[in-house]
Amino acid sequence: MDESRLADALAEAGLKYSSLIDSTTPLIPPNLAGFANSCPAEGVADVEYLMSDDPQLLEKANSGWYRLAREGGLFAAEDPEFLMAVNCAEPDEPRVWRWARVSLSEQWDIAGTGAATGILGNGFGHPAFVMLSLDGNAIVRAQQGEKSTEFVLVREPHHVQFFRNLAVQMSRWPDTTEPTKTAIERWLTATAE
């Protein structure tokens, strides 16, 4: 993966790239955190729904994401630093997800320019991403549906049985890579009660 291209794409969205997180850090794996939008209601701390045909979609998506992220513990207002899932595979190779440490600059646009880069979505106005607080205690997931955009906040995923059960299932799936299986085991062990 070309980290300079990643940093440039993130900069377009108003995110400052710091580094990739060491893969041995016992955080919830990005591809497991990506299931936050499938988490049962009792595990979800907050949700923001926006209709895709809303003429103020970009403004509402950006302000809704910021409110959810700040109030939900993704980052502190005075120190807007967090982790973002990024695909580290080369083009035309299967995706390899890792956490990248980023921070918000003063001018940012997650739902518009960020989504248009492909790093934070599937085109301008179509945000799709997974973010994690530095301590691993808050996930913010954006997903674009047919008629709506959804932002989901899950707090303390290590205490949410849905993620622990899914982690065990994922480690048994034949298409789960060995690095992901190792990351799942590391996270489950580190967060065992």
Short mmCIF file of C-alpha atoms in Angstrom, two decimals:
data_model
loop_
_atom_site.label_atom_id
_atom_site.label_comp_id
_atom_site.label_asym_id
_atom_site.label_seq_id
_atom_site.Cartn_x
_atom_site.Cartn_y
_atom_site.Cartn_z
CA MET A 1 0.00 0.00 0.00
CA ASP A 2 1.20 3.47 -0.88
CA GLU A 3 0.92 5.47 2.35
CA SER A 4 1.56 8.78 0.56
CA ARG A 5 -1.50 8.19 -1.68
CA LEU A 6 -3.51 7.29 1.41
CA ALA A 7 -2.35 10.46 3.19
CA ASP A 8 -3.23 12.56 0.12
CA ALA A 9 -6.73 11.04 -0.16
CA LEU A 10 -7.36 11.57 3.55
CA ALA A 11 -6.09 15.16 3.31
CA GLU A 12 -8.72 15.87 0.64
CA ALA A 13 -11.35 14.94 3.24
CA GLY A 14 -9.69 17.13 5.88
CA LEU A 15 -8.09 14.25 7.78
CA LYS A 16 -4.41 14.29 8.76
CA TYR A 17 -2.83 10.86 8.44
CA SER A 18 -0.44 9.90 11.24
CA SER A 19 0.38 6.20 10.83
CA LEU A 20 -0.89 2.66 10.53
CA ILE A 21 -1.52 1.03 13.89
CA ASP A 22 0.72 -1.92 14.73
CA SER A 23 -1.21 -5.05 13.76
CA THR A 24 -0.35 -6.66 17.12
CA THR A 25 -2.33 -4.00 19.05
CA PRO A 26 -5.31 -5.81 20.64
CA LEU A 27 -8.07 -3.67 19.09
CA ILE A 28 -11.28 -5.00 17.58
CA PRO A 29 -10.36 -5.91 13.98
CA PRO A 30 -11.71 -3.44 11.38
CA ASN A 31 -13.66 -6.10 9.47
CA LEU A 32 -15.38 -7.16 12.72
CA ALA A 33 -16.11 -3.53 13.74
CA GLY A 34 -17.66 -3.11 10.28
CA PHE A 35 -20.64 -5.14 11.47
CA ALA A 36 -21.69 -2.34 13.88
CA ASN A 37 -24.66 -1.57 11.65
CA SER A 38 -25.89 -5.17 12.17
CA CYS A 39 -25.63 -4.94 15.96
CA PRO A 40 -28.93 -5.53 17.79
CA ALA A 41 -30.59 -2.41 19.23
CA GLU A 42 -29.51 -3.19 22.80
CA GLY A 43 -25.84 -2.91 21.75
CA VAL A 44 -26.23 0.33 19.81
CA ALA A 45 -25.71 3.57 21.74
CA ASP A 46 -27.03 5.95 19.07
CA VAL A 47 -28.09 6.06 15.40
CA GLU A 48 -28.43 8.90 12.90
CA TYR A 49 -30.62 8.28 9.82
CA LEU A 50 -30.70 10.61 6.85
CA MET A 51 -32.80 10.25 3.73
CA SER A 52 -30.72 10.20 0.53
CA ASP A 53 -33.05 12.61 -1.26
CA ASP A 54 -32.71 15.29 1.44
CA PRO A 55 -31.47 18.48 -0.27
CA GLN A 56 -29.30 19.18 2.79
CA LEU A 57 -27.87 15.66 2.95
CA LEU A 58 -24.19 16.68 2.97
CA GLU A 59 -24.57 19.30 5.69
CA LYS A 60 -26.75 17.03 7.81
CA ALA A 61 -24.47 14.02 7.28
CA ASN A 62 -21.36 15.96 8.29
CA SER A 63 -22.98 17.59 11.33
CA GLY A 64 -24.70 14.32 12.34
CA TRP A 65 -21.43 12.39 12.09
CA TYR A 66 -19.57 15.04 14.11
CA ARG A 67 -22.20 15.10 16.87
CA LEU A 68 -22.31 11.31 17.07
CA ALA A 69 -18.51 11.01 17.03
CA ARG A 70 -17.85 13.72 19.62
CA GLU A 71 -20.69 12.87 22.01
CA GLY A 72 -20.16 9.15 21.54
CA GLY A 73 -16.50 9.18 22.50
CA LEU A 74 -14.82 8.64 19.12
CA PHE A 75 -12.72 11.71 19.93
CA ALA A 76 -12.64 14.72 22.22
CA ALA A 77 -13.53 18.11 20.73
CA GLU A 78 -10.16 19.55 21.81
CA ASP A 79 -8.22 16.54 20.43
CA PRO A 80 -10.08 15.11 17.40
CA GLU A 81 -7.85 12.07 16.86
CA PHE A 82 -9.20 8.59 16.11
CA LEU A 83 -8.68 5.43 14.06
CA MET A 84 -10.11 4.72 10.65
CA ALA A 85 -10.30 1.41 8.79
CA VAL A 86 -8.30 1.58 5.56
CA ASN A 87 -7.75 -1.00 2.86
CA CYS A 88 -4.02 -1.73 2.71
CA ALA A 89 -4.14 -4.11 -0.26
CA GLU A 90 -2.78 -3.23 -3.65
CA PRO A 91 -5.33 -2.61 -6.43
CA ASP A 92 -6.88 -5.81 -7.79
CA GLU A 93 -5.98 -7.75 -4.62
CA PRO A 94 -8.37 -8.91 -1.88
CA ARG A 95 -8.96 -6.22 0.74
CA VAL A 96 -6.73 -6.12 3.81
CA TRP A 97 -8.16 -3.83 6.50
CA ARG A 98 -5.98 -2.04 9.04
CA TRP A 99 -6.51 0.79 11.49
CA ALA A 100 -4.92 4.12 10.56
CA ARG A 101 -4.47 6.92 13.07
CA VAL A 102 -5.93 10.19 11.80
CA SER A 103 -7.05 13.56 13.14
CA LEU A 104 -9.50 16.18 11.92
CA SER A 105 -8.10 19.35 10.43
CA GLU A 106 -9.99 22.61 10.83
CA GLN A 107 -11.66 22.18 7.43
CA TRP A 108 -13.11 18.71 6.80
CA ASP A 109 -15.82 17.13 4.67
CA ILE A 110 -16.49 13.49 5.52
CA ALA A 111 -19.68 12.95 3.50
CA GLY A 112 -18.80 14.97 0.40
CA THR A 113 -15.15 15.14 -0.62
CA GLY A 114 -14.17 12.36 1.80
CA ALA A 115 -16.71 9.95 0.36
CA ALA A 116 -15.72 10.98 -3.18
CA THR A 117 -12.11 9.88 -2.59
CA GLY A 118 -13.27 6.29 -2.08
CA ILE A 119 -11.52 6.19 1.29
CA LEU A 120 -14.61 7.34 3.23
CA GLY A 121 -17.33 6.18 0.91
CA ASN A 122 -18.68 5.15 -2.44
CA GLY A 123 -18.80 8.55 -4.13
CA PHE A 124 -19.73 12.12 -3.30
CA GLY A 125 -22.58 12.13 -0.79
CA HIS A 126 -22.35 8.38 -0.15
CA PRO A 127 -20.34 7.92 3.06
CA ALA A 128 -19.32 4.40 4.05
CA PHE A 129 -16.60 3.84 6.65
CA VAL A 130 -15.63 2.33 10.00
CA MET A 131 -13.97 4.44 12.70
CA LEU A 132 -12.73 3.53 16.17
CA SER A 133 -11.68 5.60 19.18
CA LEU A 134 -8.01 5.36 20.14
CA ASP A 135 -8.92 3.33 23.24
CA GLY A 136 -11.15 0.96 21.25
CA ASN A 137 -14.26 1.91 23.23
CA ALA A 138 -16.34 3.58 20.50
CA ILE A 139 -17.14 2.49 16.95
CA VAL A 140 -18.78 4.82 14.44
CA ARG A 141 -19.96 3.08 11.26
CA ALA A 142 -21.46 4.80 8.21
CA GLN A 143 -23.40 2.87 5.62
CA GLN A 144 -25.26 3.96 2.53
CA GLY A 145 -28.54 2.18 1.88
CA GLU A 146 -30.88 2.41 -1.10
CA LYS A 147 -32.77 5.39 0.32
CA SER A 148 -30.84 6.48 3.38
CA THR A 149 -27.49 7.02 5.03
CA GLU A 150 -27.03 5.53 8.47
CA PHE A 151 -24.45 6.40 11.12
CA VAL A 152 -24.26 3.93 14.01
CA LEU A 153 -22.45 4.36 17.32
CA VAL A 154 -21.51 1.36 19.45
CA ARG A 155 -19.79 1.90 22.79
CA GLU A 156 -17.56 -0.66 24.48
CA PRO A 157 -17.82 -3.33 21.75
CA HIS A 158 -15.86 -5.75 23.95
CA HIS A 159 -18.91 -5.82 26.27
CA VAL A 160 -21.40 -6.37 23.42
CA GLN A 161 -22.11 -10.10 23.14
CA PHE A 162 -23.02 -9.72 19.46
CA PHE A 163 -19.39 -8.83 18.62
CA ARG A 164 -17.90 -11.55 20.80
CA ASN A 165 -20.16 -14.21 19.23
CA LEU A 166 -19.53 -12.89 15.72
CA ALA A 167 -15.77 -12.88 16.37
CA VAL A 168 -15.88 -16.60 17.18
CA GLN A 169 -17.98 -17.28 14.06
CA MET A 170 -15.69 -15.20 11.83
CA SER A 171 -12.64 -17.09 13.03
CA ARG A 172 -14.29 -20.26 11.67
CA TRP A 173 -15.27 -18.85 8.27
CA PRO A 174 -13.14 -20.39 5.50
CA ASP A 175 -12.54 -17.02 3.80
CA THR A 176 -11.28 -15.30 6.98
CA THR A 177 -7.55 -14.70 6.56
CA GLU A 178 -5.01 -15.94 9.09
CA PRO A 179 -4.02 -12.36 10.11
CA THR A 180 -7.70 -11.60 10.82
CA LYS A 181 -8.10 -14.80 12.82
CA THR A 182 -5.02 -13.87 14.85
CA ALA A 183 -6.35 -10.33 15.40
CA ILE A 184 -9.72 -11.71 16.52
CA GLU A 185 -8.08 -14.07 19.02
CA ARG A 186 -5.82 -11.27 20.31
CA TRP A 187 -8.83 -8.95 20.83
CA LEU A 188 -10.98 -11.65 22.48
CA THR A 189 -8.16 -12.61 24.84
CA ALA A 190 -7.26 -9.00 25.73
CA THR A 191 -10.88 -8.10 26.48
CA ALA A 192 -11.92 -11.28 28.27
CA GLU A 193 -13.63 -10.65 31.60
#
